[in-house]
Amino acid sequence: MSTYTPAVRPTTRSQTVLGGTITEKALKRFLEGIPGVDAVGAQARADGFASRSIKTTSKAWGLDTIISMVDLTTLEGADTPGKVKTLAQKATMPDPMDPSAPSVAAVCVYGDMVAHVRESLGSWHISQRSDGVAIAAVATAFPSGRASLPVKILDTEFAVSEGADEIDMVIDRGAFLSGSWGLVYDQIMAVKEACARPDGSYAHLKVILETGELATLDNVRKASWLAILAGAD
């Protein structure tokens, strides 16, 4: 039985940051050299946000901004075409009592539901209007990420072919935590390539880190840099 040999491939971004040929050694040297996170300071900053009060017009603007950045999501085994179509309609008008409320950023579903969302959005799709709604699809064996790379690629290619504007992939947390950073890098690169469309454009790639499983803020920072270097959008 053969073992995996990381074949770390360069991206323009990683070459700019790391320089020259991208190797497993160079990748590890960079990630291990990233300064640690001040966990106490980060917690204090978070506590400060929680206690901050926003009033009047600033609060209204803030709420509208939050709505416009939401991915309205359903990821249940019991999802049906009817359910996701209803969700898509809600995405265009989150508050029927307030027509001034903005539409959400995207509807997020499994890949086999993408076409139904696209049909329901109609002229509200992001391709038809600047304030329209995009379609995001989870892929790569979400949420566990426990699948072979060929399966992850097929999962991604199918969602893109169905009309997904964004692919939400999950990293292999087991590989990351065991120090196989080149493997994680390669997988993100491969999924990015699978986001390609026939016209040469790409679906947007979001890399989900599942930070609750990464144990430390230092790991979160390393995983973030790894995703950025590999081509995450």
PDB file of C-alpha atoms in Angstrom, residues 7-214:
ATOM      1  CA  ALA A   7       2.938  17.311  -4.053  1.00  0.00           C
ATOM      2  CA  VAL A   8       2.697  20.917  -2.974  1.00  0.00           C
ATOM      3  CA  ARG A   9       1.836  23.010  -5.992  1.00  0.00           C
ATOM      4  CA  PRO A  10       2.450  26.754  -6.219  1.00  0.00           C
ATOM      5  CA  THR A  11      -0.151  29.472  -6.475  1.00  0.00           C
ATOM      6  CA  THR A  12       0.616  33.069  -7.335  1.00  0.00           C
ATOM      7  CA  ARG A  13      -0.230  34.030  -3.766  1.00  0.00           C
ATOM      8  CA  SER A  14       1.984  31.415  -2.133  1.00  0.00           C
ATOM      9  CA  GLN A  15       4.871  32.247  -4.445  1.00  0.00           C
ATOM     10  CA  THR A  16       4.543  35.923  -3.534  1.00  0.00           C
ATOM     11  CA  VAL A  17       4.588  35.158   0.196  1.00  0.00           C
ATOM     12  CA  LEU A  18       7.076  32.285   0.285  1.00  0.00           C
ATOM     13  CA  GLY A  19       9.083  33.002  -2.854  1.00  0.00           C
ATOM     14  CA  GLY A  20      10.561  30.556  -5.340  1.00  0.00           C
ATOM     15  CA  THR A  21       9.559  26.905  -5.444  1.00  0.00           C
ATOM     16  CA  ILE A  22       6.899  25.930  -2.925  1.00  0.00           C
ATOM     17  CA  THR A  23       7.950  22.876  -0.942  1.00  0.00           C
ATOM     18  CA  GLU A  24       6.607  21.099   2.107  1.00  0.00           C
ATOM     19  CA  LYS A  25       9.624  22.347   4.046  1.00  0.00           C
ATOM     20  CA  ALA A  26       9.059  25.972   3.004  1.00  0.00           C
ATOM     21  CA  LEU A  27       5.384  25.743   3.882  1.00  0.00           C
ATOM     22  CA  LYS A  28       6.092  24.362   7.353  1.00  0.00           C
ATOM     23  CA  ARG A  29       8.856  26.886   7.976  1.00  0.00           C
ATOM     24  CA  PHE A  30       6.478  29.744   7.191  1.00  0.00           C
ATOM     25  CA  LEU A  31       3.551  28.425   9.251  1.00  0.00           C
ATOM     26  CA  GLU A  32       5.722  27.566  12.243  1.00  0.00           C
ATOM     27  CA  GLY A  33       7.240  31.047  12.106  1.00  0.00           C
ATOM     28  CA  ILE A  34       3.906  32.850  12.427  1.00  0.00           C
ATOM     29  CA  PRO A  35       3.693  34.726  15.762  1.00  0.00           C
ATOM     30  CA  GLY A  36       1.392  33.215  18.363  1.00  0.00           C
ATOM     31  CA  VAL A  37      -1.995  34.680  19.223  1.00  0.00           C
ATOM     32  CA  ASP A  38      -2.453  36.590  22.480  1.00  0.00           C
ATOM     33  CA  ALA A  39      -5.382  34.508  23.756  1.00  0.00           C
ATOM     34  CA  VAL A  40      -6.001  36.769  26.760  1.00  0.00           C
ATOM     35  CA  GLY A  41      -6.021  39.863  24.586  1.00  0.00           C
ATOM     36  CA  ALA A  42      -8.301  38.198  22.032  1.00  0.00           C
ATOM     37  CA  GLN A  43     -10.794  37.283  24.751  1.00  0.00           C
ATOM     38  CA  ALA A  44     -10.726  40.819  26.139  1.00  0.00           C
ATOM     39  CA  ARG A  45     -11.383  42.194  22.653  1.00  0.00           C
ATOM     40  CA  ALA A  46     -14.326  39.830  22.183  1.00  0.00           C
ATOM     41  CA  ASP A  47     -15.754  40.791  25.573  1.00  0.00           C
ATOM     42  CA  GLY A  48     -15.506  44.438  24.552  1.00  0.00           C
ATOM     43  CA  PHE A  49     -17.595  43.833  21.437  1.00  0.00           C
ATOM     44  CA  ALA A  50     -20.230  42.023  23.483  1.00  0.00           C
ATOM     45  CA  SER A  51     -20.665  44.985  25.821  1.00  0.00           C
ATOM     46  CA  ARG A  52     -20.694  47.682  23.144  1.00  0.00           C
ATOM     47  CA  SER A  53     -23.980  49.510  22.566  1.00  0.00           C
ATOM     48  CA  ILE A  54     -25.014  50.773  19.112  1.00  0.00           C
ATOM     49  CA  LYS A  55     -27.898  53.218  18.960  1.00  0.00           C
ATOM     50  CA  THR A  56     -30.475  54.776  16.605  1.00  0.00           C
ATOM     51  CA  THR A  57     -29.504  55.126  12.941  1.00  0.00           C
ATOM     52  CA  SER A  58     -26.179  53.380  13.444  1.00  0.00           C
ATOM     53  CA  LYS A  59     -28.009  50.375  14.862  1.00  0.00           C
ATOM     54  CA  ALA A  60     -30.422  50.271  11.911  1.00  0.00           C
ATOM     55  CA  TRP A  61     -27.515  50.486   9.480  1.00  0.00           C
ATOM     56  CA  GLY A  62     -25.698  47.751  11.383  1.00  0.00           C
ATOM     57  CA  LEU A  63     -28.693  45.412  11.287  1.00  0.00           C
ATOM     58  CA  ASP A  64     -29.179  45.950   7.544  1.00  0.00           C
ATOM     59  CA  THR A  65     -25.488  45.292   6.981  1.00  0.00           C
ATOM     60  CA  ILE A  66     -25.677  42.055   8.967  1.00  0.00           C
ATOM     61  CA  ILE A  67     -28.712  40.879   6.971  1.00  0.00           C
ATOM     62  CA  SER A  68     -26.952  41.634   3.686  1.00  0.00           C
ATOM     63  CA  MET A  69     -24.012  39.424   4.740  1.00  0.00           C
ATOM     64  CA  VAL A  70     -26.036  36.389   5.859  1.00  0.00           C
ATOM     65  CA  ASP A  71     -25.892  32.994   4.147  1.00  0.00           C
ATOM     66  CA  LEU A  72     -29.440  31.713   4.653  1.00  0.00           C
ATOM     67  CA  THR A  73     -28.811  28.012   5.131  1.00  0.00           C
ATOM     68  CA  THR A  74     -30.523  24.651   5.255  1.00  0.00           C
ATOM     69  CA  LEU A  75     -28.365  21.530   5.423  1.00  0.00           C
ATOM     70  CA  GLU A  76     -30.717  18.826   6.603  1.00  0.00           C
ATOM     71  CA  GLY A  77     -31.144  15.294   5.385  1.00  0.00           C
ATOM     72  CA  ALA A  78     -34.866  16.018   5.104  1.00  0.00           C
ATOM     73  CA  ASP A  79     -34.426  18.984   2.732  1.00  0.00           C
ATOM     74  CA  THR A  80     -36.804  18.927  -0.231  1.00  0.00           C
ATOM     75  CA  PRO A  81     -37.042  21.003  -3.419  1.00  0.00           C
ATOM     76  CA  GLY A  82     -40.078  22.750  -1.966  1.00  0.00           C
ATOM     77  CA  LYS A  83     -38.279  23.644   1.249  1.00  0.00           C
ATOM     78  CA  VAL A  84     -35.238  25.148  -0.442  1.00  0.00           C
ATOM     79  CA  LYS A  85     -37.405  27.067  -2.920  1.00  0.00           C
ATOM     80  CA  THR A  86     -39.293  28.618  -0.007  1.00  0.00           C
ATOM     81  CA  LEU A  87     -35.985  29.495   1.628  1.00  0.00           C
ATOM     82  CA  ALA A  88     -34.810  31.136  -1.593  1.00  0.00           C
ATOM     83  CA  GLN A  89     -37.911  33.314  -1.660  1.00  0.00           C
ATOM     84  CA  LYS A  90     -37.289  34.336   1.941  1.00  0.00           C
ATOM     85  CA  ALA A  91     -33.732  35.264   0.993  1.00  0.00           C
ATOM     86  CA  THR A  92     -34.988  37.927  -1.408  1.00  0.00           C
ATOM     87  CA  MET A  93     -37.264  39.489   1.218  1.00  0.00           C
ATOM     88  CA  PRO A  94     -36.186  38.515   4.744  1.00  0.00           C
ATOM     89  CA  ASP A  95     -38.871  40.691   6.362  1.00  0.00           C
ATOM     90  CA  PRO A  96     -42.150  40.796   4.386  1.00  0.00           C
ATOM     91  CA  MET A  97     -43.347  43.574   6.705  1.00  0.00           C
ATOM     92  CA  ASP A  98     -40.377  45.772   5.787  1.00  0.00           C
ATOM     93  CA  PRO A  99     -39.721  45.936   2.030  1.00  0.00           C
ATOM     94  CA  SER A 100     -36.730  48.204   2.676  1.00  0.00           C
ATOM     95  CA  ALA A 101     -34.849  45.343   4.359  1.00  0.00           C
ATOM     96  CA  PRO A 102     -32.018  44.140   2.103  1.00  0.00           C
ATOM     97  CA  SER A 103     -31.804  40.680   0.605  1.00  0.00           C
ATOM     98  CA  VAL A 104     -29.325  38.254   2.137  1.00  0.00           C
ATOM     99  CA  ALA A 105     -25.966  37.504   0.542  1.00  0.00           C
ATOM    100  CA  ALA A 106     -26.612  33.883  -0.385  1.00  0.00           C
ATOM    101  CA  VAL A 107     -28.667  30.751   0.053  1.00  0.00           C
ATOM    102  CA  CYS A 108     -26.534  27.806   1.181  1.00  0.00           C
ATOM    103  CA  VAL A 109     -27.620  24.230   0.427  1.00  0.00           C
ATOM    104  CA  TYR A 110     -26.249  20.838  -0.528  1.00  0.00           C
ATOM    105  CA  GLY A 111     -25.146  20.464  -4.139  1.00  0.00           C
ATOM    106  CA  ASP A 112     -28.192  18.483  -5.250  1.00  0.00           C
ATOM    107  CA  MET A 113     -30.446  21.377  -4.230  1.00  0.00           C
ATOM    108  CA  VAL A 114     -28.579  24.105  -6.130  1.00  0.00           C
ATOM    109  CA  ALA A 115     -30.696  23.898  -9.293  1.00  0.00           C
ATOM    110  CA  HIS A 116     -33.912  24.255  -7.283  1.00  0.00           C
ATOM    111  CA  VAL A 117     -32.593  27.389  -5.576  1.00  0.00           C
ATOM    112  CA  ARG A 118     -31.524  28.835  -8.933  1.00  0.00           C
ATOM    113  CA  GLU A 119     -34.984  28.214 -10.358  1.00  0.00           C
ATOM    114  CA  SER A 120     -36.693  29.826  -7.378  1.00  0.00           C
ATOM    115  CA  LEU A 121     -34.466  32.915  -7.349  1.00  0.00           C
ATOM    116  CA  GLY A 122     -35.072  33.649 -11.015  1.00  0.00           C
ATOM    117  CA  SER A 123     -34.326  37.313 -11.697  1.00  0.00           C
ATOM    118  CA  TRP A 124     -33.180  37.730  -8.088  1.00  0.00           C
ATOM    119  CA  HIS A 125     -30.040  35.718  -8.791  1.00  0.00           C
ATOM    120  CA  ILE A 126     -26.787  37.648  -8.366  1.00  0.00           C
ATOM    121  CA  SER A 127     -26.099  37.326 -12.094  1.00  0.00           C
ATOM    122  CA  GLN A 128     -29.219  39.356 -12.866  1.00  0.00           C
ATOM    123  CA  ARG A 129     -28.926  42.259 -10.429  1.00  0.00           C
ATOM    124  CA  SER A 130     -26.257  43.856  -8.263  1.00  0.00           C
ATOM    125  CA  ASP A 131     -28.283  43.366  -5.066  1.00  0.00           C
ATOM    126  CA  GLY A 132     -29.218  39.808  -5.979  1.00  0.00           C
ATOM    127  CA  VAL A 133     -28.716  36.592  -4.045  1.00  0.00           C
ATOM    128  CA  ALA A 134     -25.885  34.141  -4.699  1.00  0.00           C
ATOM    129  CA  ILE A 135     -26.037  30.363  -4.331  1.00  0.00           C
ATOM    130  CA  ALA A 136     -23.537  28.637  -2.052  1.00  0.00           C
ATOM    131  CA  ALA A 137     -23.141  24.870  -1.902  1.00  0.00           C
ATOM    132  CA  VAL A 138     -21.327  22.857   0.730  1.00  0.00           C
ATOM    133  CA  ALA A 139     -19.036  20.217  -0.712  1.00  0.00           C
ATOM    134  CA  THR A 140     -16.030  17.993   0.064  1.00  0.00           C
ATOM    135  CA  ALA A 141     -18.027  15.678   2.358  1.00  0.00           C
ATOM    136  CA  PHE A 142     -19.255  18.517   4.571  1.00  0.00           C
ATOM    137  CA  PRO A 143     -19.205  18.722   7.559  1.00  0.00           C
ATOM    138  CA  SER A 144     -16.692  15.994   8.436  1.00  0.00           C
ATOM    139  CA  GLY A 145     -14.465  16.242   5.379  1.00  0.00           C
ATOM    140  CA  ARG A 146     -13.891  12.494   5.685  1.00  0.00           C
ATOM    141  CA  ALA A 147     -13.700  11.451   2.051  1.00  0.00           C
ATOM    142  CA  SER A 148     -11.056  10.745  -0.562  1.00  0.00           C
ATOM    143  CA  LEU A 149      -9.834  13.621  -2.709  1.00  0.00           C
ATOM    144  CA  PRO A 150     -11.468  12.218  -5.894  1.00  0.00           C
ATOM    145  CA  VAL A 151     -14.826  12.170  -4.093  1.00  0.00           C
ATOM    146  CA  LYS A 152     -14.313  15.743  -2.883  1.00  0.00           C
ATOM    147  CA  ILE A 153     -13.468  16.903  -6.392  1.00  0.00           C
ATOM    148  CA  LEU A 154     -16.525  15.203  -7.921  1.00  0.00           C
ATOM    149  CA  ASP A 155     -18.715  16.704  -5.195  1.00  0.00           C
ATOM    150  CA  THR A 156     -17.367  20.158  -6.038  1.00  0.00           C
ATOM    151  CA  GLU A 157     -17.584  19.787  -9.813  1.00  0.00           C
ATOM    152  CA  PHE A 158     -21.199  18.652  -9.578  1.00  0.00           C
ATOM    153  CA  ALA A 159     -22.238  21.647  -7.460  1.00  0.00           C
ATOM    154  CA  VAL A 160     -20.494  24.048  -9.851  1.00  0.00           C
ATOM    155  CA  SER A 161     -22.153  22.411 -12.868  1.00  0.00           C
ATOM    156  CA  GLU A 162     -25.543  22.845 -11.184  1.00  0.00           C
ATOM    157  CA  GLY A 163     -24.960  26.587 -10.908  1.00  0.00           C
ATOM    158  CA  ALA A 164     -23.335  27.198  -7.521  1.00  0.00           C
ATOM    159  CA  ASP A 165     -21.702  30.620  -7.266  1.00  0.00           C
ATOM    160  CA  GLU A 166     -19.713  29.599  -4.206  1.00  0.00           C
ATOM    161  CA  ILE A 167     -18.302  26.337  -2.899  1.00  0.00           C
ATOM    162  CA  ASP A 168     -17.983  25.941   0.863  1.00  0.00           C
ATOM    163  CA  MET A 169     -15.365  23.282   1.555  1.00  0.00           C
ATOM    164  CA  VAL A 170     -14.124  21.949   4.878  1.00  0.00           C
ATOM    165  CA  ILE A 171     -10.497  21.196   5.594  1.00  0.00           C
ATOM    166  CA  ASP A 172      -9.291  17.796   6.753  1.00  0.00           C
ATOM    167  CA  ARG A 173      -8.853  18.657  10.427  1.00  0.00           C
ATOM    168  CA  GLY A 174      -7.238  15.312  11.187  1.00  0.00           C
ATOM    169  CA  ALA A 175      -4.544  15.955   8.591  1.00  0.00           C
ATOM    170  CA  PHE A 176      -4.004  19.495   9.842  1.00  0.00           C
ATOM    171  CA  LEU A 177      -3.720  18.495  13.500  1.00  0.00           C
ATOM    172  CA  SER A 178      -1.274  15.705  12.646  1.00  0.00           C
ATOM    173  CA  GLY A 179       0.986  18.214  10.904  1.00  0.00           C
ATOM    174  CA  SER A 180       0.237  17.131   7.324  1.00  0.00           C
ATOM    175  CA  TRP A 181      -0.067  20.730   6.186  1.00  0.00           C
ATOM    176  CA  GLY A 182       1.091  19.984   2.650  1.00  0.00           C
ATOM    177  CA  LEU A 183      -1.775  17.525   2.270  1.00  0.00           C
ATOM    178  CA  VAL A 184      -4.319  20.119   3.398  1.00  0.00           C
ATOM    179  CA  TYR A 185      -2.739  22.677   1.053  1.00  0.00           C
ATOM    180  CA  ASP A 186      -2.940  20.261  -1.881  1.00  0.00           C
ATOM    181  CA  GLN A 187      -6.580  19.450  -1.187  1.00  0.00           C
ATOM    182  CA  ILE A 188      -7.580  23.111  -1.105  1.00  0.00           C
ATOM    183  CA  MET A 189      -5.659  23.670  -4.346  1.00  0.00           C
ATOM    184  CA  ALA A 190      -7.419  20.728  -5.997  1.00  0.00           C
ATOM    185  CA  VAL A 191     -10.856  21.895  -4.900  1.00  0.00           C
ATOM    186  CA  LYS A 192     -10.053  25.398  -6.155  1.00  0.00           C
ATOM    187  CA  GLU A 193      -9.251  23.917  -9.566  1.00  0.00           C
ATOM    188  CA  ALA A 194     -12.534  21.970  -9.460  1.00  0.00           C
ATOM    189  CA  CYS A 195     -14.366  25.296  -9.087  1.00  0.00           C
ATOM    190  CA  ALA A 196     -13.506  26.134 -12.713  1.00  0.00           C
ATOM    191  CA  ARG A 197     -16.362  26.713 -15.158  1.00  0.00           C
ATOM    192  CA  PRO A 198     -16.307  26.003 -18.911  1.00  0.00           C
ATOM    193  CA  ASP A 199     -16.049  29.747 -19.655  1.00  0.00           C
ATOM    194  CA  GLY A 200     -12.812  30.024 -17.670  1.00  0.00           C
ATOM    195  CA  SER A 201     -14.332  31.711 -14.622  1.00  0.00           C
ATOM    196  CA  TYR A 202     -14.365  30.163 -11.152  1.00  0.00           C
ATOM    197  CA  ALA A 203     -16.937  29.683  -8.446  1.00  0.00           C
ATOM    198  CA  HIS A 204     -15.930  31.488  -5.265  1.00  0.00           C
ATOM    199  CA  LEU A 205     -14.178  29.161  -2.789  1.00  0.00           C
ATOM    200  CA  LYS A 206     -14.845  29.503   0.926  1.00  0.00           C
ATOM    201  CA  VAL A 207     -12.671  27.338   3.168  1.00  0.00           C
ATOM    202  CA  ILE A 208     -14.356  26.341   6.425  1.00  0.00           C
ATOM    203  CA  LEU A 209     -11.793  25.709   9.151  1.00  0.00           C
ATOM    204  CA  GLU A 210     -14.127  24.267  11.818  1.00  0.00           C
ATOM    205  CA  THR A 211     -12.220  26.288  14.402  1.00  0.00           C
ATOM    206  CA  GLY A 212     -13.890  24.538  17.328  1.00  0.00           C
ATOM    207  CA  GLU A 213     -11.926  21.405  16.444  1.00  0.00           C
ATOM    208  CA  LEU A 214      -8.563  23.136  16.022  1.00  0.00           C
TER     209      LEU A 214
END
